[in-house]
Coordinates of C-alpha atoms and ligand atoms in Angstrom, one line a residue:
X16 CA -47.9 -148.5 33.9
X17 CA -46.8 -150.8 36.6
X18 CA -43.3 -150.1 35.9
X19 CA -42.6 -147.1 33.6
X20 CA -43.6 -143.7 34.2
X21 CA -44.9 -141.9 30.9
X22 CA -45.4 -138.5 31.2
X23 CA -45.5 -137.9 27.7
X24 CA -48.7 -136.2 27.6
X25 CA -47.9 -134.2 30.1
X26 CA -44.8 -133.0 28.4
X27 CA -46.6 -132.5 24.7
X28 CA -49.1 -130.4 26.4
X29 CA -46.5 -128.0 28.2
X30 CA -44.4 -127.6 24.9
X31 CA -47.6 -127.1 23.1
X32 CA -48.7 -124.5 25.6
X33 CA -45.4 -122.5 25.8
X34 CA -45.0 -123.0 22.0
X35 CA -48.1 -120.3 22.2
X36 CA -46.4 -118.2 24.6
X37 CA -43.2 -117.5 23.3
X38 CA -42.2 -116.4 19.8
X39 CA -41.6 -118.8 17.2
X40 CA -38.0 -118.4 16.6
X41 CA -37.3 -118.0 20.3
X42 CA -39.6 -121.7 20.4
X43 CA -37.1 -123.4 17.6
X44 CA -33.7 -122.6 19.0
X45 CA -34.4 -124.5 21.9
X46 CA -37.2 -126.7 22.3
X47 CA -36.8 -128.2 18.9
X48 CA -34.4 -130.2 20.7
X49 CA -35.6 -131.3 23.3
X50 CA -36.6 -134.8 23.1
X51 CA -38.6 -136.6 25.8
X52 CA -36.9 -139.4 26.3
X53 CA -38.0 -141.6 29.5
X54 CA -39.8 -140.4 33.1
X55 CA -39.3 -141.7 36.3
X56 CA -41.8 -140.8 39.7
X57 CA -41.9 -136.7 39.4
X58 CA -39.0 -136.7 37.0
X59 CA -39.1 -136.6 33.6
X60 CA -35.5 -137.3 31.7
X61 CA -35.3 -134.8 28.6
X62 CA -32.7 -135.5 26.1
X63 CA -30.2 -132.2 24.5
X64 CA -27.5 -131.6 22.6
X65 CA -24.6 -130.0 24.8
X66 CA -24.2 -129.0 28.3
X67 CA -24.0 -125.4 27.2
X68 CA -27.5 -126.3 25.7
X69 CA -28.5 -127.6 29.1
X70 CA -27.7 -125.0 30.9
X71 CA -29.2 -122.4 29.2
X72 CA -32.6 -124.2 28.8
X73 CA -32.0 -124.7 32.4
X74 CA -31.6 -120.9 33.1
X75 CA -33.7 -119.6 31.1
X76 CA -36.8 -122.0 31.2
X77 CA -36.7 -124.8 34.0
X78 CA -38.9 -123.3 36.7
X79 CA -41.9 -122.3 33.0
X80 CA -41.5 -125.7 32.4
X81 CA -41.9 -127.4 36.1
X82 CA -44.5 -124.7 36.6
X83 CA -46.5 -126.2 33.4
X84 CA -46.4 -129.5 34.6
X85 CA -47.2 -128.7 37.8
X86 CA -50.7 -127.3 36.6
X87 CA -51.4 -129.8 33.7
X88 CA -50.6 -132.7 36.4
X89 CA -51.4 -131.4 39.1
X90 CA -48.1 -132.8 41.4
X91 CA -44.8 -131.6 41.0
X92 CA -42.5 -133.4 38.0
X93 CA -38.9 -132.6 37.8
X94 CA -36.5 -132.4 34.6
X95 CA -33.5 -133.4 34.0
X96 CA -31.3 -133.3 31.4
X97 CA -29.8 -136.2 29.4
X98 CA -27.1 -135.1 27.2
X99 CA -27.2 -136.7 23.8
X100 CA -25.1 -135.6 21.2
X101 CA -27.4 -136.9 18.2
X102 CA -30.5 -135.3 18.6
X103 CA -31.2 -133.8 15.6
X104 CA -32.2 -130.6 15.1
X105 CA -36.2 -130.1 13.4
X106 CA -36.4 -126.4 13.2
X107 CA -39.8 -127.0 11.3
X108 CA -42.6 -127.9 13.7
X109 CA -44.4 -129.5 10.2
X110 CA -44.0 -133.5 10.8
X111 CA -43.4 -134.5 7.3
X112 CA -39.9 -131.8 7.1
X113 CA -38.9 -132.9 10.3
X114 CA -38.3 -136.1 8.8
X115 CA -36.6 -135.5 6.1
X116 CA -34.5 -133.3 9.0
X117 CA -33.4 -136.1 11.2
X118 CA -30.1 -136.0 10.2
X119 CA -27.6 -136.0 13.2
X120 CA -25.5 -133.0 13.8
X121 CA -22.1 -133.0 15.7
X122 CA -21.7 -130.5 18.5
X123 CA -20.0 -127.6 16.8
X124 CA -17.7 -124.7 18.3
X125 CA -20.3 -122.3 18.5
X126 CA -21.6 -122.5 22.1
X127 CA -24.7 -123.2 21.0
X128 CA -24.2 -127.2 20.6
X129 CA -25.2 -126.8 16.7
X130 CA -24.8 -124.6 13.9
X131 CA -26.6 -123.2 11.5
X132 CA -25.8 -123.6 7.9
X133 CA -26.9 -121.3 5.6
X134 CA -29.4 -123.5 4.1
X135 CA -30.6 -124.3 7.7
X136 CA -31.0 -120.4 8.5
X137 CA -33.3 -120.2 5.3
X138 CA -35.6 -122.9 6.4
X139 CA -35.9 -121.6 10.0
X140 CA -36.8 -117.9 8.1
X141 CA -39.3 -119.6 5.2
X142 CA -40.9 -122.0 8.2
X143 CA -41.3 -119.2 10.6
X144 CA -42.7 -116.8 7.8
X145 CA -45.4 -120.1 6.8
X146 CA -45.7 -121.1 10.2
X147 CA -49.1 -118.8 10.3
X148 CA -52.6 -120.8 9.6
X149 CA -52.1 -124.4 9.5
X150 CA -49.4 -124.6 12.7
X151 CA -52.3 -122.8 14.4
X152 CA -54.7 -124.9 13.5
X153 CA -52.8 -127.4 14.7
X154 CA -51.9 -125.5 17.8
X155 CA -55.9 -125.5 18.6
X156 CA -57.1 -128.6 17.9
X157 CA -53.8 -130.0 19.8
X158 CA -54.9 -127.9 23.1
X159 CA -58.3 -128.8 22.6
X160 CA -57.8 -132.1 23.3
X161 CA -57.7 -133.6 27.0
X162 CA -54.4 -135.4 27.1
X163 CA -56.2 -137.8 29.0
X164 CA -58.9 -138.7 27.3
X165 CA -60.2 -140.1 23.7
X166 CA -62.0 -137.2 21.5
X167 CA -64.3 -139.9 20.3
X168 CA -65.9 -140.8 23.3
X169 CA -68.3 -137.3 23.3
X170 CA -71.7 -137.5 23.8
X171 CA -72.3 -137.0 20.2
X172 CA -71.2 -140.5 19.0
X173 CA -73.1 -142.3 21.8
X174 CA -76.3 -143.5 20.8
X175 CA -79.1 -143.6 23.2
X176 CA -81.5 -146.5 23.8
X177 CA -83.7 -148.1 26.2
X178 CA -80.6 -150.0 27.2
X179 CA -79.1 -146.8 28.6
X180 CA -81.0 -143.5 28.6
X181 CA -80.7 -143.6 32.2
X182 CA -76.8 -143.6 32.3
X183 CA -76.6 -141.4 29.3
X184 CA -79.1 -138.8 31.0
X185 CA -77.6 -138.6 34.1
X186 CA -74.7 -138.2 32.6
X187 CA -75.5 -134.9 30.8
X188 CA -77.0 -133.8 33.8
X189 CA -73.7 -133.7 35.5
X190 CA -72.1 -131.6 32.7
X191 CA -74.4 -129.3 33.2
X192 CA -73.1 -128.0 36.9
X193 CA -70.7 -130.5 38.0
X194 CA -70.2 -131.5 41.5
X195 CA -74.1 -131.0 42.4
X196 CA -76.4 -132.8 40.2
X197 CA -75.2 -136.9 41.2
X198 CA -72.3 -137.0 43.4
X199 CA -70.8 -139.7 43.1
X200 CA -72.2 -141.0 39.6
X201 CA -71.3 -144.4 39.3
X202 CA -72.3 -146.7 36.4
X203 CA -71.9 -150.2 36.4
X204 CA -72.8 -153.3 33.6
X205 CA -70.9 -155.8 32.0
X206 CA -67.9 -155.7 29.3
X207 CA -68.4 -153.6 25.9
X208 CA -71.6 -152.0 26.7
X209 CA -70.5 -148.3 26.9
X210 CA -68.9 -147.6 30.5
X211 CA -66.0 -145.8 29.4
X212 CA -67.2 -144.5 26.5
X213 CA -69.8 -142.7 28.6
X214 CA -67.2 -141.8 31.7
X215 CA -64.7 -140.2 28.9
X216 CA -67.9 -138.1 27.7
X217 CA -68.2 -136.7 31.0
X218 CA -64.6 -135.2 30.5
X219 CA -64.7 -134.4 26.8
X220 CA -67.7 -132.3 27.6
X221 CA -66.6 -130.3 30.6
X222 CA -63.0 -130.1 29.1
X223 CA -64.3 -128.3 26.1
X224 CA -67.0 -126.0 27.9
X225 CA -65.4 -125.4 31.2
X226 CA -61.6 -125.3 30.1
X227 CA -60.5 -124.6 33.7
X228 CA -61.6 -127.6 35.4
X229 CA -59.1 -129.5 36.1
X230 CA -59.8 -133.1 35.1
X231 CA -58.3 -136.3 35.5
X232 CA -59.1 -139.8 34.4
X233 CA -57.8 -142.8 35.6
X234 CA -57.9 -146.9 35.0
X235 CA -58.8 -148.1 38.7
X236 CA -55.4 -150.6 37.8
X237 CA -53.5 -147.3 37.0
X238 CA -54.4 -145.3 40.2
X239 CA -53.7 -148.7 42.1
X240 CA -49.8 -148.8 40.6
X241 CA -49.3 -145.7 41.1
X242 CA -50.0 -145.5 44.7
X243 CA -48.4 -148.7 44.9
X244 CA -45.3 -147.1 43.4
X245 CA -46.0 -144.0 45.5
X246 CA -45.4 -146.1 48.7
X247 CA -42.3 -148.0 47.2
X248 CA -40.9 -144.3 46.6
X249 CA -42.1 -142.6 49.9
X250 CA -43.6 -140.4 47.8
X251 CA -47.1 -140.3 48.7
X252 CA -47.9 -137.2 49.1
X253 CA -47.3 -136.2 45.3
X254 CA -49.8 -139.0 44.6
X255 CA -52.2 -137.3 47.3
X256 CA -51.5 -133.5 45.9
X257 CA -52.5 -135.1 42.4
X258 CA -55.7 -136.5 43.1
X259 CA -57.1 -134.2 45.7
X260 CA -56.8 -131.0 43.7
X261 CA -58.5 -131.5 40.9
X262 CA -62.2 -130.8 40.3
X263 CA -63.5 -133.7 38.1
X264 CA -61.9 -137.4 39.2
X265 CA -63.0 -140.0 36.8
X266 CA -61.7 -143.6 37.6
X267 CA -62.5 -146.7 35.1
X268 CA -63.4 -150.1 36.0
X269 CA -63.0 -149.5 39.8
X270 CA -64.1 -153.3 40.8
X271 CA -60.3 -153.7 40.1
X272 CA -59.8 -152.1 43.7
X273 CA -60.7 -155.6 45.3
X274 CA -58.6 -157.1 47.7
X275 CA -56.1 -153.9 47.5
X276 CA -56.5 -152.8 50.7
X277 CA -54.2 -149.9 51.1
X278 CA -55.1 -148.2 47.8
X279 CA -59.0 -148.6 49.4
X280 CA -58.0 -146.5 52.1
X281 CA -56.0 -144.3 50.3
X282 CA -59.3 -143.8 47.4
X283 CA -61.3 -143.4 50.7
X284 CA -59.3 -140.6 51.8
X285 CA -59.2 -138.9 48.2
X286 CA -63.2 -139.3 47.9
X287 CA -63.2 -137.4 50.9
X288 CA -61.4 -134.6 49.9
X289 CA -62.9 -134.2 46.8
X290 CA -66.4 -134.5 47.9
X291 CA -66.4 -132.2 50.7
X292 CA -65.4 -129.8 47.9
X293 CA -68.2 -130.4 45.9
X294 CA -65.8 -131.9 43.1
X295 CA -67.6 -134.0 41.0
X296 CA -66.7 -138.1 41.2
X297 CA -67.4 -140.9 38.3
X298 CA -67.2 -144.1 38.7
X299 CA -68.0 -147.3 36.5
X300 CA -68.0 -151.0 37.6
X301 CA -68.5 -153.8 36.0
X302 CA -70.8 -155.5 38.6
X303 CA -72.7 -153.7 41.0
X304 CA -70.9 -152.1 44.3
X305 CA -72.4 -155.0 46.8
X306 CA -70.9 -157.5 44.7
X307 CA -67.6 -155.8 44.9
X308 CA -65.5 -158.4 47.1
X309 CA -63.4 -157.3 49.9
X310 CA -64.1 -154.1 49.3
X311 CA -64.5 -152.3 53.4
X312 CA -67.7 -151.2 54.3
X313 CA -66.9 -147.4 54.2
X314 CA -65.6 -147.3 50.6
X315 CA -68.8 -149.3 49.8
X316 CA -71.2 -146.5 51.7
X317 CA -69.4 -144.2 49.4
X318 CA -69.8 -145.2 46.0
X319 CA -73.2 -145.7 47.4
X320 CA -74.1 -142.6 48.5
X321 CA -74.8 -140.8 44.8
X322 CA -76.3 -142.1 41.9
X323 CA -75.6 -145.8 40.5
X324 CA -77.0 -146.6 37.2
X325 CA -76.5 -149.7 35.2
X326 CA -76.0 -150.0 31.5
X327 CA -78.3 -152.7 29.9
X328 CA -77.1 -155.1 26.6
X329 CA -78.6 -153.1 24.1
X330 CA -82.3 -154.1 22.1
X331 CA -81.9 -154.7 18.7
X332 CA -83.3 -151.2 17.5
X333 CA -80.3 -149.8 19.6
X334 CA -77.9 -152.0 18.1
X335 CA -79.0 -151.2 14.7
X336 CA -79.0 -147.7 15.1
X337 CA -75.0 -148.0 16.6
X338 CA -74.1 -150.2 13.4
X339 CA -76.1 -147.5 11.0
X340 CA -73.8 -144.6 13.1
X341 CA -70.8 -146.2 12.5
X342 CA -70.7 -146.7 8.9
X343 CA -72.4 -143.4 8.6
X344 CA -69.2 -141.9 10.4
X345 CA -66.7 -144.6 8.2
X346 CA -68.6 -143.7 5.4
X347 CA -69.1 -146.9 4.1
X348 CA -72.0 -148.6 2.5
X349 CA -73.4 -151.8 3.6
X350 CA -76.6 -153.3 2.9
X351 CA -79.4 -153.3 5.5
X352 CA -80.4 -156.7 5.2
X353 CA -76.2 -157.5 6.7
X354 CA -76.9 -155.3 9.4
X355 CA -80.0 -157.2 10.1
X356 CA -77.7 -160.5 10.5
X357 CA -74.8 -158.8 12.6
X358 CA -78.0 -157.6 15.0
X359 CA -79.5 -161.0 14.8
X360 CA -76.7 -162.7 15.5
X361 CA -74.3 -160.6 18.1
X362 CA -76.3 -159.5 21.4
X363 CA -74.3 -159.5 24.1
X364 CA -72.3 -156.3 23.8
X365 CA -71.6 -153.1 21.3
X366 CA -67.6 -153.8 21.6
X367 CA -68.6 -157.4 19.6
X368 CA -70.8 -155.7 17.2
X369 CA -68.0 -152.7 16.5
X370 CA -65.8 -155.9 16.0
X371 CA -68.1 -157.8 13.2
X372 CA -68.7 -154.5 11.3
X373 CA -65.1 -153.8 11.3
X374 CA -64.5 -157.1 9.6
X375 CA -66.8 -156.3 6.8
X376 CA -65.5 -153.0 6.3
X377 CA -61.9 -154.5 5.7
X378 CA -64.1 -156.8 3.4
X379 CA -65.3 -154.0 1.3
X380 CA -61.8 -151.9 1.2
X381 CA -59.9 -155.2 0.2
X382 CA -62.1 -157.4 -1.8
X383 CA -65.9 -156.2 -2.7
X384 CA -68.4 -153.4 -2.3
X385 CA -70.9 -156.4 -3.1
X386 CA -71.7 -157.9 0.3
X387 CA -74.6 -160.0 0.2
X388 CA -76.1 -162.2 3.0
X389 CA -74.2 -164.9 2.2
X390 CA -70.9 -163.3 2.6
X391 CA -72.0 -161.9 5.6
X392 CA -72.4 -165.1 7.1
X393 CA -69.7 -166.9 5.2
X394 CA -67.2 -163.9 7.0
X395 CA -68.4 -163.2 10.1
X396 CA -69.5 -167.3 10.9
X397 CA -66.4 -167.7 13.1
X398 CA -66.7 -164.7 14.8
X399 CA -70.7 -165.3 15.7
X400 CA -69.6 -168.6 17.6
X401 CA -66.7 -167.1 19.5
X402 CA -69.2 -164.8 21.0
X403 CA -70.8 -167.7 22.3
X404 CA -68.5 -170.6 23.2
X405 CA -65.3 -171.2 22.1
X406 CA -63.3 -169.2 24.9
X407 CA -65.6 -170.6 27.4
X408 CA -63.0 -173.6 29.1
X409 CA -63.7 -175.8 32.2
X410 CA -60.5 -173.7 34.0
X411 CA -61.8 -170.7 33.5
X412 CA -65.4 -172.3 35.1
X413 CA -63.6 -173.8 38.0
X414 CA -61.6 -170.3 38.4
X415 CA -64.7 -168.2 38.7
X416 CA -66.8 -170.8 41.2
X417 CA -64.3 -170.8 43.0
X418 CA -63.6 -167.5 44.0
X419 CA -67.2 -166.5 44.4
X420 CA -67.1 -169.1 47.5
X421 CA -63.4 -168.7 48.4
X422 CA -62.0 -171.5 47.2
X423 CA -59.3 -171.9 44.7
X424 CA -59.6 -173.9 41.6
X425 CA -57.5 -176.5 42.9
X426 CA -59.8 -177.2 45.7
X427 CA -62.4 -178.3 43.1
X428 CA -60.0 -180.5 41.5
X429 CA -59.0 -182.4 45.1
X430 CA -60.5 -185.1 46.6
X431 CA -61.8 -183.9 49.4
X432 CA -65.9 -184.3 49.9
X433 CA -66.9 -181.7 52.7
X434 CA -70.1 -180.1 52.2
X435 CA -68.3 -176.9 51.4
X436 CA -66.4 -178.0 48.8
X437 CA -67.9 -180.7 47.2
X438 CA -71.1 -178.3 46.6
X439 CA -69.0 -175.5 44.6
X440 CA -67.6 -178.3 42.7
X441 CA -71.2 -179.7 41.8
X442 CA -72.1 -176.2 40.9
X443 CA -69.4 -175.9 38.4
X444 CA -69.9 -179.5 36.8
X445 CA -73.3 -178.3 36.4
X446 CA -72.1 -174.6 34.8
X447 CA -69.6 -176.8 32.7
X448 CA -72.4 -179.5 31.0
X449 CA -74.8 -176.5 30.8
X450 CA -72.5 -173.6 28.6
X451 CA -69.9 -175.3 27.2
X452 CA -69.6 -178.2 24.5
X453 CA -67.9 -180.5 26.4
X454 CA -68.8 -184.5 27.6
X455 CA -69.2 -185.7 31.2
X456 CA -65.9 -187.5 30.7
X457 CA -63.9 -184.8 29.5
X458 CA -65.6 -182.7 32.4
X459 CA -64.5 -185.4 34.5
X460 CA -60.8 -185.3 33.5
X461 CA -60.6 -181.5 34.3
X462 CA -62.2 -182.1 37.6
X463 CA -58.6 -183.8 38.5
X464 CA -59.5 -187.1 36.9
X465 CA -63.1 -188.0 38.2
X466 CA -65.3 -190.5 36.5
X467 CA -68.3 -189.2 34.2
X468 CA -70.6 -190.6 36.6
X469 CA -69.6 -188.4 38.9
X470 CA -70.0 -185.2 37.1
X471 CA -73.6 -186.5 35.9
X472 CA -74.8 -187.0 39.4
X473 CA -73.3 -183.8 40.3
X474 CA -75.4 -181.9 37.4
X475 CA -78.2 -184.0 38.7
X476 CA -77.8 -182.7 42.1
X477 CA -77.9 -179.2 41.1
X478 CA -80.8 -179.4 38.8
X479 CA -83.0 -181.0 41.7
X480 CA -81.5 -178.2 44.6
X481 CA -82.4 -175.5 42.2
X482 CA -86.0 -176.8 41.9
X483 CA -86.4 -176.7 46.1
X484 CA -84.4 -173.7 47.2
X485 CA -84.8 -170.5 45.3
X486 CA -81.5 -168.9 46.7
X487 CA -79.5 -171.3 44.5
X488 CA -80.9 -170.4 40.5
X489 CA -80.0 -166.2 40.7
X490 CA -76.4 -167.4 42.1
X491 CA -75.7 -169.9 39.2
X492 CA -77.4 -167.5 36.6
X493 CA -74.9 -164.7 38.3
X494 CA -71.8 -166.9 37.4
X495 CA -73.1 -168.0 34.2
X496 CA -72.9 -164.6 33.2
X497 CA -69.5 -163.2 34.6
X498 CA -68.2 -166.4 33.3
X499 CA -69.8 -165.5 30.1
X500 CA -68.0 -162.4 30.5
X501 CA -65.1 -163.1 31.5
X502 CA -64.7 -165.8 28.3
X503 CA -65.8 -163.3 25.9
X504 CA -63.0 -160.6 27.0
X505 CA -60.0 -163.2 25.9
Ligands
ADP604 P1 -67.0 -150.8 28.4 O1 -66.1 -149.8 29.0 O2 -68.4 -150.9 29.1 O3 -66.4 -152.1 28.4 P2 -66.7 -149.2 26.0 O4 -67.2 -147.9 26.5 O5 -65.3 -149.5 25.9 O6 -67.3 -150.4 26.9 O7 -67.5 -149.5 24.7 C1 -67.1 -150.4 23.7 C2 -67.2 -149.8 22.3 O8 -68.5 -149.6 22.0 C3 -66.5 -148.5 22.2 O9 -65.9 -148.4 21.0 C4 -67.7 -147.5 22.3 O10 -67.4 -146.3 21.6 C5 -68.8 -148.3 21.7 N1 -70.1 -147.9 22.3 C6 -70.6 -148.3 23.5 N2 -71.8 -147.8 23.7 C7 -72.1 -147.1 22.6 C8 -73.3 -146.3 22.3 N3 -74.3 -146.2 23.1 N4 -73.2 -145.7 21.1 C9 -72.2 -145.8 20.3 N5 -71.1 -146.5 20.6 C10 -71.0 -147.1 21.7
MG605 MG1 -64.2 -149.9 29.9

């Protein structure tokens, strides 16, 4: 969203709500067509037939419209009107008869930037007479749905284990009276293990049993380009209306906030706000807070000051019981004894396990209900070893030493032998011989051009400083991972 606005969901959700406020035939002459087209900061660019269309929509429905988007976004987003001669006309709200419908139809005489043929004036009369059940059905389940959010991230579809009954607890505690139980809630723990799933159940939940609370989740990255874009705008104080009115804030993956130091302030501000009136924060992280560079103090006290929880890798029992829920809901059979392997063999998070048993699913649609243990394997043998190494590279090594002690990877590859370079480098040699496949001289090469002598003296060096100081192991076992981490999300 760096660039482009889309207010799309925005705008589906208004139609859909004044669809159910005004009467049916009223609803086709003139928001069938209206197309969304493209949105700027507060605006959103609407595409209609004529001007004589435009003005009338503009008359009689501009300020229901604004007013809509007002509440569903909570800042305020213009309209304005793009005139476009070719959109078609879909007087049937059904999506497979708008299609055949998409003709293009000139701007006749009439005033009204289209005309009705006879044939036309039937299907308006037969769809509005069907329209009935199924279009409110559709209606429902539509405006059920958070525009924000994913329905299947609910509560319902997330197992609980060892591995995060702690998370997943607190979690249902807040639903329960939001904005008094944990405040903030902030769950951290590494890539694929259930952070957003668990954050969207938040807002599933309280969207579906508290209807008025106004919710809004956010990528941290998101909220960061907006405000960003806010600034470039001067339009900040739509970004501040949004985010301080509304009573559940839920922002993803907030470790993204390093470094950014005005959107810090700005989030420090919001938190404010909203916790002073008891609106409920969530957070999630994918490290804990302290280890959240460059982040000032005062943000730090505050995602402090709740309840942090972490999310685990999940035991095997957990991850069999996700794999045995999944093809329940695909309903798909798979023997037990594959499930055993996919357990055995993928441990480090439930996105890499949803991965594998999607493989074998396409397996069984496309080739053979018969999957035995050695298809298993035979499928999935790749995918078990990129888990482990094969996006693992001596760059991204360098890269990840090298910011945890503020170097740049480039400084690792120079010549120069001060203590507090030349120890970063050593570590990384080490991380690189220990976690990845490649030999000292290859190492070497990467490490602009040294000699494998080097780099084995350097490991060397390591192993004997982590026997004496005990402050150096947790530090290299902390990179290992992120780097682990970091290798397995490309
Ligand atoms: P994260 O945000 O921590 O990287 P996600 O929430 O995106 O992880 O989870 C990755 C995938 O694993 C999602 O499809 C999610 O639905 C699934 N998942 C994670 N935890 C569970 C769980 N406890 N039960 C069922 N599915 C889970
Ligand atoms: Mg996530």
């Amino acid at each position: 969203m760096s660039d482009s606005w889309d207010y799309s969901v925005f705008w589906d959700e208004t139609i859909n709500q004044i669809r159910q406020r005004i009467d049916v035939q009223e609803y086709n002459m003139w928001f069938s067509r209206m197309l969304y087209t493209r949105a700027e900061q507060d605006l959103i660019i609407v595409s209609v037939p004529s001007s004589f269309y435009r003005d009338q929509v503009r008359q009689r429905y501009l300020s229901e419209i604004e007013g809509t988007l007002q509440e569903l976004s909570g800042s305020t987003i213009h309209i304005d009107f793009d005139i476009n001669k070719t959109v078609s006309s879909t007087f049937s709200i059904d999506k497979n008869k708008s299609e055949l419908k998409s003709a293009q139809i000139p701007e006749a005489q009439n005033g009204f930037g289209f005309s009705l043929s006879s044939d036309e004036s039937k299907v308006l009369k037969r769809d509005h007479h069907k329209l009935g059940h199924s279009e409110q059905t559709a209606i429902l389940t539509k405006s059920e749905r958070h525009p924000l959010l994913n329905p299947d991230y609910t509560f319902e579809n997330y197992v609980i284990g060892q591995n995060n009954s702690f998370a997943a607890n607190a979690a249902m505690a807040i639903v329960r009276d939001p904005g008094t139980a944990y405040n903030p809630f902030l769950i951290y723990g590494g890539v694929g293990l259930g952070k957003t799933h668990l954050i969207q159940a938040i807002g599933n939940y309280i969207h579906l049993n508290m209807p008025e609370k106004k919710i809004i989740y956010v990528q941290m990255e998101s909220f960061t380009n907006e405000f960003i874009h806010a600034i470039r705008e001067q339009k900040t104080h739509i970004f501040k209306t949004k985010y301080r009115n509304v009573d559940i804030l839920l922002i993803d993956d907030i470790h993204f906030i390093q470094g950014k130091n005005e959107t810090q302030e700005e989030l420090f501000y919001t938190f404010n706000a909203l916790y002073e009136n008891k609106k409920q924060l969530v957070f999630t992280c994918d490290r804990p807070v302290a280890e959240i560079k460059d982040l000032t103090d005062r943000l730090r006290s505050r995602f402090e000051r709740g309840l942090n929880v972490d999310l685990q890798p999940p035991s095997y029992e957990t991850r069999f019981a996700i794999l045995n829920k999944k093809i329940e809901a695909w309903g798909i059979d798979i023997p037990e004894e594959s499930l055993n392997i996919i357990c055995n063999n993928i441990t480090t998070n439930i996105r890499d396990l949803e991965k594998a048993l999607t493989k074998l699913k396409a397996y069984v649609e496309l080739v053979s209900k018969d999957i035995t243990p050695e298809i298993t394997k035979q499928q999935l043998k790749d995918f078990f070893s990129v888990t482990s190494k094969k996006n693992i590279t001596v760059d991204l090594i360098m890269r990840e030493v090298a910011t945890y002690f503020n170097l740049t990877a480039q400084d690792l590859k120079n010549k120069k032998r001060t203590q507090s370079v030349a120890f970063p480098r050593q570590i990384a040699m080490y991380i690189a011989r220990d976690i990845t496949e490649y030999s000292t001289t290859e190492i070497g090469t990467e490490f602009g051009g040294r000699d494998h002598s080097t780099v084995m003296h350097g490991c060397q060096k390591i192993a004997d400083v982590m026997k004496t100081d005990p402050t150096i192991e947790p530090i290299v076992s902390e990179l290992i991972r992120k780097i682990k981490q970091e290798g397995s999300r490309s």
